[in-house]
Tab-separated table of C-alpha atoms in Angstrom:
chain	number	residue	atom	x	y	z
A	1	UNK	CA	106.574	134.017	100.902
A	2	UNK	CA	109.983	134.111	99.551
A	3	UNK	CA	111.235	135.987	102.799
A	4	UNK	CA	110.456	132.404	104.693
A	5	UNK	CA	112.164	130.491	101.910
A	6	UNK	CA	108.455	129.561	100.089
A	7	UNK	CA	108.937	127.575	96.664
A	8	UNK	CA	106.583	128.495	94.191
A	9	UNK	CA	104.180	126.053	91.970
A	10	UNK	CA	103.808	127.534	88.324
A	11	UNK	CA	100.856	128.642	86.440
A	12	UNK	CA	100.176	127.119	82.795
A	13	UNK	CA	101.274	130.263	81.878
A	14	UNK	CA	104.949	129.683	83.655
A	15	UNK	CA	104.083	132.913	86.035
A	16	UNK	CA	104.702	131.622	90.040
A	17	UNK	CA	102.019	130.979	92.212
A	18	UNK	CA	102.600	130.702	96.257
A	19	UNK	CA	99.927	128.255	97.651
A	20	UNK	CA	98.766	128.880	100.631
A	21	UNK	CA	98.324	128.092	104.004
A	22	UNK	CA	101.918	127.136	104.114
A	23	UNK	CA	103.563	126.586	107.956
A	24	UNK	CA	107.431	127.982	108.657
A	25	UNK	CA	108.500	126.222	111.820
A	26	UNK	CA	111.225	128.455	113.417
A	27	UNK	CA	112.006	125.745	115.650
A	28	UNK	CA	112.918	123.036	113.127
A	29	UNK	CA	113.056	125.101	109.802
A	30	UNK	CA	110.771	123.279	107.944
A	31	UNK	CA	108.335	124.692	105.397
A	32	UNK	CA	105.427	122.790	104.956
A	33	UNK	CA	102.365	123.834	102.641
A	34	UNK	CA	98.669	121.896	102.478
A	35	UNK	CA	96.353	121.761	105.356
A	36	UNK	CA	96.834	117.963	105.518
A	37	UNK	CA	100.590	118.120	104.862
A	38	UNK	CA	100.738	120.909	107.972
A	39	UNK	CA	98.662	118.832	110.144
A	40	UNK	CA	100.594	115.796	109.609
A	41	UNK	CA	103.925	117.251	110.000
A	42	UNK	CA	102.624	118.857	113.702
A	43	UNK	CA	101.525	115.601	114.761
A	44	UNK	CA	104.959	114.274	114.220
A	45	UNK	CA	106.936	116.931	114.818
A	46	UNK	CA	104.415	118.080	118.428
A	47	UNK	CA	102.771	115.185	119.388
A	48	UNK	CA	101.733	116.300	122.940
A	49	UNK	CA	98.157	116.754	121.687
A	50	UNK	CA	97.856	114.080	119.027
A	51	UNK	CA	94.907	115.346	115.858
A	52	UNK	CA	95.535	111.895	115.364
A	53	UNK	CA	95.307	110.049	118.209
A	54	UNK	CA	95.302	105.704	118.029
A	55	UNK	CA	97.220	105.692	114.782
A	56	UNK	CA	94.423	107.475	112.470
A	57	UNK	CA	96.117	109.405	109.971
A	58	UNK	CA	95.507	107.234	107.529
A	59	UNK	CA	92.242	106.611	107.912
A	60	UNK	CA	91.246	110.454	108.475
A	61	UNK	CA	93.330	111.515	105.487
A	62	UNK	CA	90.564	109.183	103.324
A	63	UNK	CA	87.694	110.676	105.564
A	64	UNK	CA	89.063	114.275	104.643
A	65	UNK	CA	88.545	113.518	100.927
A	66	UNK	CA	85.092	112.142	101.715
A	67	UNK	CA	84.192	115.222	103.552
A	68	UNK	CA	85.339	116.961	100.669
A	69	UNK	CA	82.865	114.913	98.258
A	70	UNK	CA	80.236	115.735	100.761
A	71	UNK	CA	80.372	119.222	100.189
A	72	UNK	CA	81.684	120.414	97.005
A	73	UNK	CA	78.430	119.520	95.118
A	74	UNK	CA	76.706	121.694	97.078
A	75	UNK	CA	79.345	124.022	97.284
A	76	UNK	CA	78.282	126.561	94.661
A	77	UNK	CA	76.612	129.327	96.474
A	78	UNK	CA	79.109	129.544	99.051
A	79	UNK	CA	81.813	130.038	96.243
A	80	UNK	CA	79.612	132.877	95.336
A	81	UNK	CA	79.269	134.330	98.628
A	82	UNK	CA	82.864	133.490	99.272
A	83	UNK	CA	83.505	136.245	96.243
A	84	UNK	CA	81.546	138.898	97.928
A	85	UNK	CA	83.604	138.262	101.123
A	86	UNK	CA	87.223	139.244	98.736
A	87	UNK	CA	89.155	142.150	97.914
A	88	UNK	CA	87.913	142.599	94.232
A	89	UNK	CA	91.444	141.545	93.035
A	90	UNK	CA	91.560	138.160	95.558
A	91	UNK	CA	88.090	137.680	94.038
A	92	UNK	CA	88.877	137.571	90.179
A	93	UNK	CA	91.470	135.249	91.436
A	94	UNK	CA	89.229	133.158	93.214
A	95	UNK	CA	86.678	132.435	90.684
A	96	UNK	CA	89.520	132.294	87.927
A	97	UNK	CA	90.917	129.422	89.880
A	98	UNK	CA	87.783	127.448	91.371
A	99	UNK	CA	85.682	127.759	88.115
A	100	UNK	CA	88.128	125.262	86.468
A	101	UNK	CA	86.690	122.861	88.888
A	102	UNK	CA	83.110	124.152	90.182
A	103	UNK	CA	82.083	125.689	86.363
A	104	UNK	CA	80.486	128.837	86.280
A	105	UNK	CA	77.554	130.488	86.940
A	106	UNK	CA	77.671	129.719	90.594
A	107	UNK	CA	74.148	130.971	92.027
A	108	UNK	CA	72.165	129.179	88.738
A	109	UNK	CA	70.352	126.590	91.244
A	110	UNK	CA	70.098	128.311	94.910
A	111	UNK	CA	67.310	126.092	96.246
A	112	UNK	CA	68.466	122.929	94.382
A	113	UNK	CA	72.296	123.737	95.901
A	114	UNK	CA	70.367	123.967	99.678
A	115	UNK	CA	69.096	120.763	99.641
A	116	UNK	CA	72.297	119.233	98.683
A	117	UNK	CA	73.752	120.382	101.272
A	118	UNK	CA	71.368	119.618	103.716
A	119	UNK	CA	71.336	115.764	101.855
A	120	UNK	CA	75.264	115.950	102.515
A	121	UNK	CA	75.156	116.548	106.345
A	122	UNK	CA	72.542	113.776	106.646
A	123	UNK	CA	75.270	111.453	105.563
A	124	UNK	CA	77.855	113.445	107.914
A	125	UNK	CA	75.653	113.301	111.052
A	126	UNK	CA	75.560	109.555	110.358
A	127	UNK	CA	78.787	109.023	110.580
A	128	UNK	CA	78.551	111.055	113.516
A	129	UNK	CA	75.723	108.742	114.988
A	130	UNK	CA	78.250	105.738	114.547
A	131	UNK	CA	80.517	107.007	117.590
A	132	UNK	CA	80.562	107.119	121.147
A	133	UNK	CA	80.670	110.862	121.882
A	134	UNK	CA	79.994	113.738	120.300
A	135	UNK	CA	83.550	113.887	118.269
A	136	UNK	CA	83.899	111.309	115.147
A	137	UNK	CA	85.861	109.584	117.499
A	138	UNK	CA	83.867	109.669	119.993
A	139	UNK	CA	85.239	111.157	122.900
A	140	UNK	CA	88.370	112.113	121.576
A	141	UNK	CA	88.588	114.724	119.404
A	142	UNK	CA	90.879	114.810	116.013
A	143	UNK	CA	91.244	116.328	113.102
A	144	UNK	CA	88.572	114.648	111.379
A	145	UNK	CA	86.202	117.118	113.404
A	146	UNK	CA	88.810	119.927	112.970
A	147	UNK	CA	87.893	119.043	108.908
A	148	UNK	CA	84.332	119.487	109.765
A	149	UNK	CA	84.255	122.415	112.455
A	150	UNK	CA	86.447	124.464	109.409
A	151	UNK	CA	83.809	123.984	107.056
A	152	UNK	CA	81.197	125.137	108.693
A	153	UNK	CA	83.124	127.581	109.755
A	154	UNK	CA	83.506	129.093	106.627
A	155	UNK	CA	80.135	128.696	105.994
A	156	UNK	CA	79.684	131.174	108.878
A	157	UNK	CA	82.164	133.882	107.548
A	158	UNK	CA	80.579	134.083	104.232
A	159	UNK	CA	76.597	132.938	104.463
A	160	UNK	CA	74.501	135.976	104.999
A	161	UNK	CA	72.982	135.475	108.254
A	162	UNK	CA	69.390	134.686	107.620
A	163	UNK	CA	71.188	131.756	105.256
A	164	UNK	CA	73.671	130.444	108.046
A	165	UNK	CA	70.498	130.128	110.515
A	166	UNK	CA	68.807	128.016	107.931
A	167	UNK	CA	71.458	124.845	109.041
A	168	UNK	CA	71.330	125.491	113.242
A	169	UNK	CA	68.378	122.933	113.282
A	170	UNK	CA	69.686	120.754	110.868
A	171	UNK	CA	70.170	117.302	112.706
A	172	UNK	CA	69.356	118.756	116.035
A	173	UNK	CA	71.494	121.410	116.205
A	174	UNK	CA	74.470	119.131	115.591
A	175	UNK	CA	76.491	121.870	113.435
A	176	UNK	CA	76.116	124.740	115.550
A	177	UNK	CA	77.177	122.609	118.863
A	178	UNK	CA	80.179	121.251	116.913
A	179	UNK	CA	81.672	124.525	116.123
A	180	UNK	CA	81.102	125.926	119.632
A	181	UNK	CA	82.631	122.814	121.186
A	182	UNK	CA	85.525	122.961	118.494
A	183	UNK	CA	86.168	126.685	118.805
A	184	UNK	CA	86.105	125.516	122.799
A	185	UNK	CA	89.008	123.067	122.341
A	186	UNK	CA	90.913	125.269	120.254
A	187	UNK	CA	90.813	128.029	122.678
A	188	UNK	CA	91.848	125.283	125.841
A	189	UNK	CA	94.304	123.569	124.718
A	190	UNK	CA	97.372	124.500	126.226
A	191	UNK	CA	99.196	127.587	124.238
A	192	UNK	CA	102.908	126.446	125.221
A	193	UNK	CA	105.066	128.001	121.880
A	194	UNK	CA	104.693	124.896	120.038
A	195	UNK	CA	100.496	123.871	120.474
A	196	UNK	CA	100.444	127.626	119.205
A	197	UNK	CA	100.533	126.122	115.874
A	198	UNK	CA	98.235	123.730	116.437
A	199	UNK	CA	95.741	126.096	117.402
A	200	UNK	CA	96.083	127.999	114.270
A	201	UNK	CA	94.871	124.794	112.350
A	202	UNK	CA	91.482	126.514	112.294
A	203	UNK	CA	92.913	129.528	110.366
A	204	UNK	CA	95.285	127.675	108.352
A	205	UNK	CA	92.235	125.699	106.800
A	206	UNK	CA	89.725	128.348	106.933
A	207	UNK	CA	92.722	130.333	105.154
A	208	UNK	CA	92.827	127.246	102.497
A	209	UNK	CA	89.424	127.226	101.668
A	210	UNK	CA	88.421	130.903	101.572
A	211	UNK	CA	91.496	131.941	99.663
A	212	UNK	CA	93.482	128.332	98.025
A	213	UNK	CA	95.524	130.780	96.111
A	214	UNK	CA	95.971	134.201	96.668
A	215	UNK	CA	97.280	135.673	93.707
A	216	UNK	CA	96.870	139.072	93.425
A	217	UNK	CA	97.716	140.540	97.325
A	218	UNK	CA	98.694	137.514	98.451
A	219	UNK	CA	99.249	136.765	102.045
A	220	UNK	CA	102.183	135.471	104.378
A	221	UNK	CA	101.152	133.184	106.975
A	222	UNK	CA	104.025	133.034	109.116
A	223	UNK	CA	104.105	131.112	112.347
B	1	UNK	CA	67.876	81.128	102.851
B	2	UNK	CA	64.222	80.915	103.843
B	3	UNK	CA	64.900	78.604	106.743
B	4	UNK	CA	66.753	80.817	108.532
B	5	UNK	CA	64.178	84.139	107.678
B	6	UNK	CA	66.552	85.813	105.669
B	7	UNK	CA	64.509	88.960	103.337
B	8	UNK	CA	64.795	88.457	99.892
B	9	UNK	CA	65.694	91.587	97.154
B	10	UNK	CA	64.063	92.126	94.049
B	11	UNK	CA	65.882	91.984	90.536
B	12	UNK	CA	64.614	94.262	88.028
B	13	UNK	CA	62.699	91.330	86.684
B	14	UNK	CA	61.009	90.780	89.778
B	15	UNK	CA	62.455	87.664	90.779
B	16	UNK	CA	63.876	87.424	94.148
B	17	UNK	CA	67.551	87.028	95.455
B	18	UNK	CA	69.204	86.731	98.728
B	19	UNK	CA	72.448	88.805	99.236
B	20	UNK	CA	75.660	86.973	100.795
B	21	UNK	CA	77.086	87.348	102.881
B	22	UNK	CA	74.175	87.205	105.673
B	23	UNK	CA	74.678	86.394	109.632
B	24	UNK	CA	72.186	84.945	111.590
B	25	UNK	CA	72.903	85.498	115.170
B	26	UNK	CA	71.597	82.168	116.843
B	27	UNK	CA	72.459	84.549	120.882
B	28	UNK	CA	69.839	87.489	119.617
B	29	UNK	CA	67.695	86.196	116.708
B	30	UNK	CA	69.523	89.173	114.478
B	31	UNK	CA	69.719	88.440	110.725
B	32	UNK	CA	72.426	90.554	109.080
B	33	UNK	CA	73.094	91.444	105.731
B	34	UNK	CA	76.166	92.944	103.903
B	35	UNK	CA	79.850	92.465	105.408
B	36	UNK	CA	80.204	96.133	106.862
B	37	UNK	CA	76.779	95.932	108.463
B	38	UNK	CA	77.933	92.357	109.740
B	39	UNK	CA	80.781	93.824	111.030
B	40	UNK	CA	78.990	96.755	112.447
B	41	UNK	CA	76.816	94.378	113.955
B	42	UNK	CA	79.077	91.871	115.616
B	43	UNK	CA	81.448	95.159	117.430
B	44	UNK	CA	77.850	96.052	119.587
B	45	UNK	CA	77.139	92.742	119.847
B	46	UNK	CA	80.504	91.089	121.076
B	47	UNK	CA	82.405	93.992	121.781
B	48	UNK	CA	85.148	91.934	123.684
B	49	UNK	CA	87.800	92.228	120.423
B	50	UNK	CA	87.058	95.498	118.830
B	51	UNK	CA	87.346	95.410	115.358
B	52	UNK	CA	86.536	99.386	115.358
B	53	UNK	CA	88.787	100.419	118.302
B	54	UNK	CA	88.676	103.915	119.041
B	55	UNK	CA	85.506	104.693	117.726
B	56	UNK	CA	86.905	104.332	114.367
B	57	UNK	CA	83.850	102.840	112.510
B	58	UNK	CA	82.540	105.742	110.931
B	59	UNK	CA	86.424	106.250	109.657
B	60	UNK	CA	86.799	102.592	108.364
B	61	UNK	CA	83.836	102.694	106.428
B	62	UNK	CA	85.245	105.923	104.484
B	63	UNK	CA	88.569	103.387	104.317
B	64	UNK	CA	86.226	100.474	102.847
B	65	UNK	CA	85.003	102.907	100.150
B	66	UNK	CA	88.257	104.734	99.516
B	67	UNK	CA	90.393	100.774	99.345
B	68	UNK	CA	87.440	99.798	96.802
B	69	UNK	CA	88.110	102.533	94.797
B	70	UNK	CA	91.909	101.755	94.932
B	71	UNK	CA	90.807	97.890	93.936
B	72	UNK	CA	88.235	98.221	91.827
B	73	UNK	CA	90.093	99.825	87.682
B	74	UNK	CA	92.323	96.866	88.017
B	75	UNK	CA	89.765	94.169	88.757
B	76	UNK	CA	88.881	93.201	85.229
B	77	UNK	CA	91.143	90.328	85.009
B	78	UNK	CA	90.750	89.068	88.384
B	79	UNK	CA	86.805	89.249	87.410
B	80	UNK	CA	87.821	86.817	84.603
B	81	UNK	CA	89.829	84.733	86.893
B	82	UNK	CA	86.772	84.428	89.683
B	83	UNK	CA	84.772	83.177	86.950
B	84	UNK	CA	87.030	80.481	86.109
B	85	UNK	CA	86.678	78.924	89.782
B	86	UNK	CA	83.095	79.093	89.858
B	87	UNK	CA	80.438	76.545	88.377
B	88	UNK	CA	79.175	77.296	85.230
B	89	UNK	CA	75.710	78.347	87.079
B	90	UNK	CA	77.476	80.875	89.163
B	91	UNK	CA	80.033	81.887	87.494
B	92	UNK	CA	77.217	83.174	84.357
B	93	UNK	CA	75.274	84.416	87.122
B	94	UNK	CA	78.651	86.854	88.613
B	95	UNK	CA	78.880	88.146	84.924
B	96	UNK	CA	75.389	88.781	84.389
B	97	UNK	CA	75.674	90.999	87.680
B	98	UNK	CA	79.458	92.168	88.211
B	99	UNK	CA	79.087	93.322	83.899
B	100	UNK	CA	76.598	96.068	85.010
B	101	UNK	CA	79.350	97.917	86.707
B	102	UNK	CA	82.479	96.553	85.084
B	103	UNK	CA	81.431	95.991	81.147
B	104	UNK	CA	83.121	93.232	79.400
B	105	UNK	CA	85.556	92.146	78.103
B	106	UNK	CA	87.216	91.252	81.679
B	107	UNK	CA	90.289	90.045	79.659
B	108	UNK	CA	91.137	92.263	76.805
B	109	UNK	CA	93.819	94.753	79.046
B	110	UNK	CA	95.849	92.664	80.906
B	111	UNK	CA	98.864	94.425	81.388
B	112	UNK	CA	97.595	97.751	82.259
B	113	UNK	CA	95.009	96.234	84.246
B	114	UNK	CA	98.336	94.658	86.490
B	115	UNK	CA	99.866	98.045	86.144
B	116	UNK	CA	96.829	99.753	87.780
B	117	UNK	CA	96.768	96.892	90.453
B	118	UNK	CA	100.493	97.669	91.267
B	119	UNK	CA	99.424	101.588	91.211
B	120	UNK	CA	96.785	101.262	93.541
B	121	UNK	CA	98.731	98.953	96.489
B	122	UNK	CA	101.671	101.646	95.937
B	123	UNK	CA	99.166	103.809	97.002
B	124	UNK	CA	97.979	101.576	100.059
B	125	UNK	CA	101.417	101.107	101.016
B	126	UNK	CA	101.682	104.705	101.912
B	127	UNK	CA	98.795	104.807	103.390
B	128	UNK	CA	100.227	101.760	105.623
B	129	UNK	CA	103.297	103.639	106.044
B	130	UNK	CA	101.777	106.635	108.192
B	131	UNK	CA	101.373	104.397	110.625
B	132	UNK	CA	103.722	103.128	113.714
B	133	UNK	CA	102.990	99.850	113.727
B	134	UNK	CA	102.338	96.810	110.849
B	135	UNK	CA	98.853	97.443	111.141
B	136	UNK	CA	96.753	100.715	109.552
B	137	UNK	CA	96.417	101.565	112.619
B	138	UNK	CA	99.477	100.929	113.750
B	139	UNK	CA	99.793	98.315	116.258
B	140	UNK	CA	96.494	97.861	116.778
B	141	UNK	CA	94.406	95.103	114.147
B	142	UNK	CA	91.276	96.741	112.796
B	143	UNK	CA	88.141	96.102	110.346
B	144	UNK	CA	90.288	97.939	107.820
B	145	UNK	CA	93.227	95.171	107.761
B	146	UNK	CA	90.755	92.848	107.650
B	147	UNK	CA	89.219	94.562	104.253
B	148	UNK	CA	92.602	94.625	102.814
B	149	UNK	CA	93.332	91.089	103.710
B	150	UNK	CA	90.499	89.771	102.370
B	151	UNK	CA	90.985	91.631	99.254
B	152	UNK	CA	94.620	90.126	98.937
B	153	UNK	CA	93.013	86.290	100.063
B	154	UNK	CA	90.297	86.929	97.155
B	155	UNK	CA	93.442	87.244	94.772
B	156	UNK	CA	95.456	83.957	96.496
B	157	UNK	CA	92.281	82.243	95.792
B	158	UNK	CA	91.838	82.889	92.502
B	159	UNK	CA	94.804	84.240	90.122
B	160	UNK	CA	97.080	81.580	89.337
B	161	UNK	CA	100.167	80.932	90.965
B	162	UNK	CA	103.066	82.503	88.426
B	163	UNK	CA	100.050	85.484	88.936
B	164	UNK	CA	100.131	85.606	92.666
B	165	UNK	CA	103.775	85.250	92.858
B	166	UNK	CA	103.721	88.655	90.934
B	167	UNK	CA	102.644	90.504	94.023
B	168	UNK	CA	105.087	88.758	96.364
B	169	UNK	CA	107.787	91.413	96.279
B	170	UNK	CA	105.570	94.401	95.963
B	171	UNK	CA	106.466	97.421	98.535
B	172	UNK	CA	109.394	95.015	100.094
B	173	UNK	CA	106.607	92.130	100.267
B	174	UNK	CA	104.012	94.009	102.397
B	175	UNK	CA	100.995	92.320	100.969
B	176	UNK	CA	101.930	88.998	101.422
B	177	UNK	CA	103.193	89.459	105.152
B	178	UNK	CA	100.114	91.251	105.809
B	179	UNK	CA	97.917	88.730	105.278
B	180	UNK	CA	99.789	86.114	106.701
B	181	UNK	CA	100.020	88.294	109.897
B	182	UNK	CA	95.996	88.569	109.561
B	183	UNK	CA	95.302	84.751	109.186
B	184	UNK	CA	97.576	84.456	112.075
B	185	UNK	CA	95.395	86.952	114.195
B	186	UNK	CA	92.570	84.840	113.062
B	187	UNK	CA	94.085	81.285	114.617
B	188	UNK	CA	94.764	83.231	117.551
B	189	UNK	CA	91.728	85.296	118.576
B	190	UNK	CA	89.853	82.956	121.516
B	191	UNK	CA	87.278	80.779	119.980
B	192	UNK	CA	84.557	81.126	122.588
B	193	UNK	CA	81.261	81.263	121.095
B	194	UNK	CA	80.932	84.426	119.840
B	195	UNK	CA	84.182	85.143	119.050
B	196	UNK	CA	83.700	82.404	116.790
B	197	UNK	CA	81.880	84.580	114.378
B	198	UNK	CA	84.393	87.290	114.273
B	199	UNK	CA	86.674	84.790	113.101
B	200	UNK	CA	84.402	84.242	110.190
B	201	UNK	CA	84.580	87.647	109.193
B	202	UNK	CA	87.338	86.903	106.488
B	203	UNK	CA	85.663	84.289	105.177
B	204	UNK	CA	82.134	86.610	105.219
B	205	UNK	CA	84.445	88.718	103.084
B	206	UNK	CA	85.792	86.725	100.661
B	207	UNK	CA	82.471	84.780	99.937
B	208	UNK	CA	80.988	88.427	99.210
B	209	UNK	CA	83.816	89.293	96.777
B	210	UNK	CA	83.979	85.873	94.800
B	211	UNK	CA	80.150	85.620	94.834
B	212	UNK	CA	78.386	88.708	95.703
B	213	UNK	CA	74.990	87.361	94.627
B	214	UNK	CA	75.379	83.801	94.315
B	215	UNK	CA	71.721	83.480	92.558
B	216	UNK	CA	72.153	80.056	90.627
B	217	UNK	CA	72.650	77.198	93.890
B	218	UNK	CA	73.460	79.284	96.436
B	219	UNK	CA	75.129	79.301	99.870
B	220	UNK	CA	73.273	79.959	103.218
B	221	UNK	CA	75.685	80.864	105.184
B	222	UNK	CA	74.168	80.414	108.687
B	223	UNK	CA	76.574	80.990	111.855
């Protein structure tokens, strides 16, 4: 992180703590950190694909933190089986940092934590039902579904199997589909040097949420 | 109410009420209640002027909850000023009901309550200034400019005018612009028949937010 000119936030102890995912542009020289921050300055900075197409940045940055409350009271188990997915060191960190938020123990209410989420993408796959097309925006997808499609993608990297095929029939399949379809873009769009970093979103925000700050062994992610 | 077949509620004491506002389409025999669901309504209906362009509706509602969150820790003394417009009838009735969710006394912080107000539209003006245009989204009117506006008309109406003049020259005079630009879109929209009741979208609004259950006399508001 300091090697691509990273500034550090501080703990309450004063010690430095790199967030991550953070984006180094070599063609501009800007260093931006925070999913939404990164996304946002692409869309500016590379707007051949707009994530934010018809002037919807503001209104997706409010549906990101709705997303967010969707989730995060549900959100419990996967922070456990997040921790199993660690380095034991990345893990400590992990819990050290989420439990301030989400308090400990974390797999107290399994079956209560299910049905939350289950409750949460009822809501989601109404807003879904609102549109068009099969994106939020109906035909034209943004980063509204890139929000969603990361989720549930890091639902899939840390659920144990027999839990992750618990949600492919939720709303008729609507979760599973979405991912496919939005690991489909991502692998379509065009990979000129600069929509290379757009097509790292994915693994900037799975990055974000698996590991929001990787203390111990932390990691450089350097485009 | 009853003429026009609207459904009553039920108060906890059993009693019924009829929500405002409520559309009753005279085209398709629909009977509509709650602004969004008006709105939601009209854009199938009489999709000629898209107030959800884009497929944005499922975003703008996550706006309508995120700007009433923004609105809603500085409304105390705007509360007490609504009342004082109102007939004694009403205006007991709006703090038997509003006092459920904002407990009295409406009066007793004034200045931090206009220090909150000034906090949140600081916060809407960024959100305003991710866009291109002088709309949210940019040049394009939406729904969500016509939440804000009605918001800021809500105030016009009812704060008094050394109060109003207060949030003149906030964020270079956005807020007052802004809703003179969205009155203006309202002379000029075409006044066939159904566009008609688009047009009385802002005044659907503001009767919802100066008398959200006008129980005591009140309104039918039949289009």
């Amino acid at each position: 992180m300091k090697a691509i000119g990273a500034r550090p936030n501080k703990r309450s102890d004063g010690t430095d703590v790199y967030p991550v995912p953070v984006l180094s542009d070599p063609n501009t020289g800007a260093l931006i950190t925070d999913s939404l921050e990164i996304a946002s300055y692409l869309e500016k900075t590379y707007p051949e694909k707009a994530i934010f197409p018809h002037n919807s940045e503001s209104l997706i940055r409010e549906f990101d933190s709705a997303h967010f409350r969707l989730v995060i009271p549900a959100v419990k188990f996967i922070f456990a089986r997040s921790t199993e997915t660690l380095s034991p060191a990345s893990a400590k960190f992990f819990i050290g940092v989420r439990s301030i938020d989400v308090p400990l123990p974390w797999d107290a209410n399994y079956s209560e934590d299910w049905a939350l989420l289950e409750k949460g993408y009822n809501t989601a796959h109404e807003w879904y039902q609102k549109t068009d097309g099969k994106w939020l925006m109906g035909d034209t997808f943004s980063y509204a579904d890139i929000i969603v499609a990361c989720c549930l993608l890091w639902f899939k990297r840390v659920l144990k199997e027999n839990e992750w095929v618990r949600i492919s029939p939720w709303n008729g399949g609507k979760w599973t589909q979405l991912l496919a379809d939005a690991v489909s873009i991502r692998k379509h769009r065009k990979t000129a040097a600069p929509m290379k970093i757009i097509c790292l979103l994915l693994l900037f925000v799975l990055l974000y949420l698996i590991s929001p700050r990787v203390g111990a062994g932390f990691k450089i992610v350097n485009v």
